[in-house]
Amino acid sequence: MSRRRRATKRAIIKDPRYGSTLIGQLINMVMERGKKSLARSIVYGAIERVSEKLEKGDPIDLLLGALENARPKVEVKSKRIGGATYQVPMEVPYARQHTLVFRWMIELAAGRKGVPMKEALADEIVDAYNNTGSVVKKKDEVHRMAQANRAFAHLRW
């Protein structure tokens, strides 16, 4: 880890269809081997399926609702003190909350075998919007872990 300066955050480019940086970030995270057009078709197809399934308003609002239900507020980080490693609960910064939710959605959607990625991602988003499914379960698991280790909260740095 460099001691000279902090790494600079790159600005996320808005997606061309909706003009949203959130969807741009999701596209970048879905992308594999530099195939951005394929990632765009997967994400846009998933968003269209979500709006068909939920039959509600703006697809960006649906995605924001799903993110709100699946975002972790606290997580545990390992901290080594005097030869022992403690799991210290810490609040999660807003940008990392979105990153974690997108990562979990993509991993769980890719884990659904026999289903195209568009449909699997759409199902994960719909489940998160309805406050059910694997992503919300993962968030609850992270919160439970932080709750179990709250005795070490005084070791926060």
XYZ file of C-alpha atoms in Angstrom:
157
model
C 0.000 0.000 0.000
C 1.487 3.304 -1.039
C 2.106 5.929 1.604
C 2.522 8.835 -0.774
C -1.065 9.686 -1.712
C -4.529 8.260 -1.828
C -5.814 6.697 -5.010
C -8.046 9.023 -7.002
C -11.626 7.999 -7.689
C -12.477 7.871 -11.353
C -15.756 9.485 -12.367
C -18.348 6.984 -13.526
C -19.700 7.787 -16.973
C -23.494 8.055 -17.209
C -25.222 5.457 -19.325
C -26.536 6.693 -22.685
C -30.165 5.530 -22.362
C -31.175 6.695 -18.877
C -28.402 9.200 -18.100
C -27.807 7.611 -14.702
C -24.423 7.053 -13.061
C -25.902 4.160 -11.042
C -26.820 2.245 -14.167
C -23.429 3.166 -15.644
C -21.768 1.617 -12.586
C -23.927 -1.509 -12.885
C -22.986 -1.849 -16.566
C -19.295 -1.560 -15.703
C -19.617 -4.226 -13.036
C -21.500 -6.636 -15.318
C -18.933 -6.135 -18.081
C -16.431 -8.935 -18.616
C -13.375 -8.838 -20.869
C -14.149 -5.299 -22.070
C -17.429 -6.219 -23.793
C -19.413 -3.156 -22.822
C -22.070 -3.456 -25.513
C -22.938 -6.951 -24.265
C -23.060 -5.669 -20.673
C -25.352 -2.817 -21.760
C -27.732 -5.216 -23.491
C -27.831 -7.417 -20.370
C -28.506 -4.507 -17.987
C -31.035 -2.754 -20.241
C -32.830 -6.049 -20.860
C -32.942 -6.714 -17.118
C -34.303 -3.228 -16.417
C -37.014 -3.676 -19.059
C -37.987 -7.039 -17.540
C -38.140 -5.472 -14.072
C -40.496 -2.728 -15.273
C -42.663 -5.383 -17.007
C -42.811 -7.598 -13.917
C -43.511 -4.848 -11.387
C -45.716 -2.767 -13.732
C -44.859 0.449 -11.922
C -43.359 3.776 -12.958
C -39.831 4.760 -13.805
C -37.334 1.867 -14.044
C -34.655 3.931 -12.303
C -36.972 4.399 -9.318
C -37.522 0.630 -9.230
C -33.763 0.043 -9.213
C -33.329 2.652 -6.449
C -36.045 0.943 -4.398
C -34.301 -2.401 -4.801
C -30.974 -0.838 -3.776
C -32.564 0.783 -0.730
C -33.821 -2.593 0.497
C -30.531 -4.412 -0.115
C -27.910 -1.853 0.996
C -25.864 -2.878 4.044
C -25.569 -0.131 6.656
C -22.834 -1.828 8.743
C -20.223 -4.478 8.033
C -17.360 -6.090 9.912
C -13.706 -5.421 9.153
C -10.778 -7.370 10.542
C -8.446 -5.481 12.850
C -5.335 -7.027 14.331
C -4.560 -5.999 17.901
C -1.837 -7.606 19.977
C -1.686 -10.854 18.058
C -5.450 -11.337 17.963
C -7.703 -10.502 15.046
C -11.072 -8.958 15.891
C -14.082 -8.483 13.643
C -14.920 -4.827 14.249
C -18.330 -3.520 13.095
C -18.096 -0.330 11.039
C -20.553 1.848 9.152
C -20.422 1.411 5.385
C -19.848 4.546 3.261
C -22.642 5.329 0.780
C -20.597 4.571 -2.358
C -19.458 1.212 -0.956
C -23.067 0.303 -0.146
C -23.955 0.524 -3.841
C -20.816 -1.336 -4.850
C -21.561 -4.196 -2.461
C -25.199 -4.483 -3.557
C -24.275 -4.539 -7.242
C -21.531 -7.109 -6.591
C -23.909 -9.355 -4.655
C -26.651 -9.050 -7.308
C -24.265 -9.944 -10.120
C -22.723 -12.890 -8.237
C -26.097 -14.320 -7.270
C -27.547 -13.779 -10.752
C -24.544 -15.504 -12.336
C -25.026 -18.381 -9.898
C -28.481 -19.130 -11.301
C -27.634 -21.799 -13.833
C -29.834 -22.454 -16.836
C -31.248 -18.913 -16.834
C -30.048 -16.121 -19.146
C -28.204 -13.349 -17.309
C -30.854 -10.745 -18.265
C -33.594 -12.746 -16.582
C -31.469 -13.714 -13.583
C -30.447 -10.102 -12.938
C -34.045 -8.949 -13.363
C -35.195 -11.588 -10.852
C -32.573 -10.439 -8.336
C -33.667 -6.803 -8.727
C -37.370 -7.715 -8.356
C -36.616 -9.838 -5.277
C -34.625 -6.969 -3.738
C -37.448 -4.523 -4.526
C -39.935 -6.844 -2.794
C -37.526 -7.172 0.179
C -37.097 -10.905 -0.379
C -34.510 -13.096 -2.055
C -30.822 -13.813 -1.801
C -29.470 -10.247 -1.819
C -31.606 -9.169 1.126
C -30.676 -12.388 2.935
C -26.991 -11.582 2.372
C -27.517 -8.057 3.761
C -29.236 -9.485 6.834
C -26.351 -11.913 7.296
C -23.825 -9.036 7.210
C -25.931 -7.054 9.707
C -26.243 -10.098 11.983
C -22.453 -10.538 11.936
C -21.956 -6.878 12.877
C -24.555 -7.187 15.628
C -22.836 -10.269 17.043
C -19.484 -8.451 17.155
C -20.733 -5.137 18.553
C -18.692 -5.779 21.712
C -15.594 -4.893 19.670
C -17.038 -1.599 18.395
C -14.725 0.350 20.719
C -11.764 -0.890 18.611
C -12.996 1.148 15.638
C -10.254 3.237 14.041
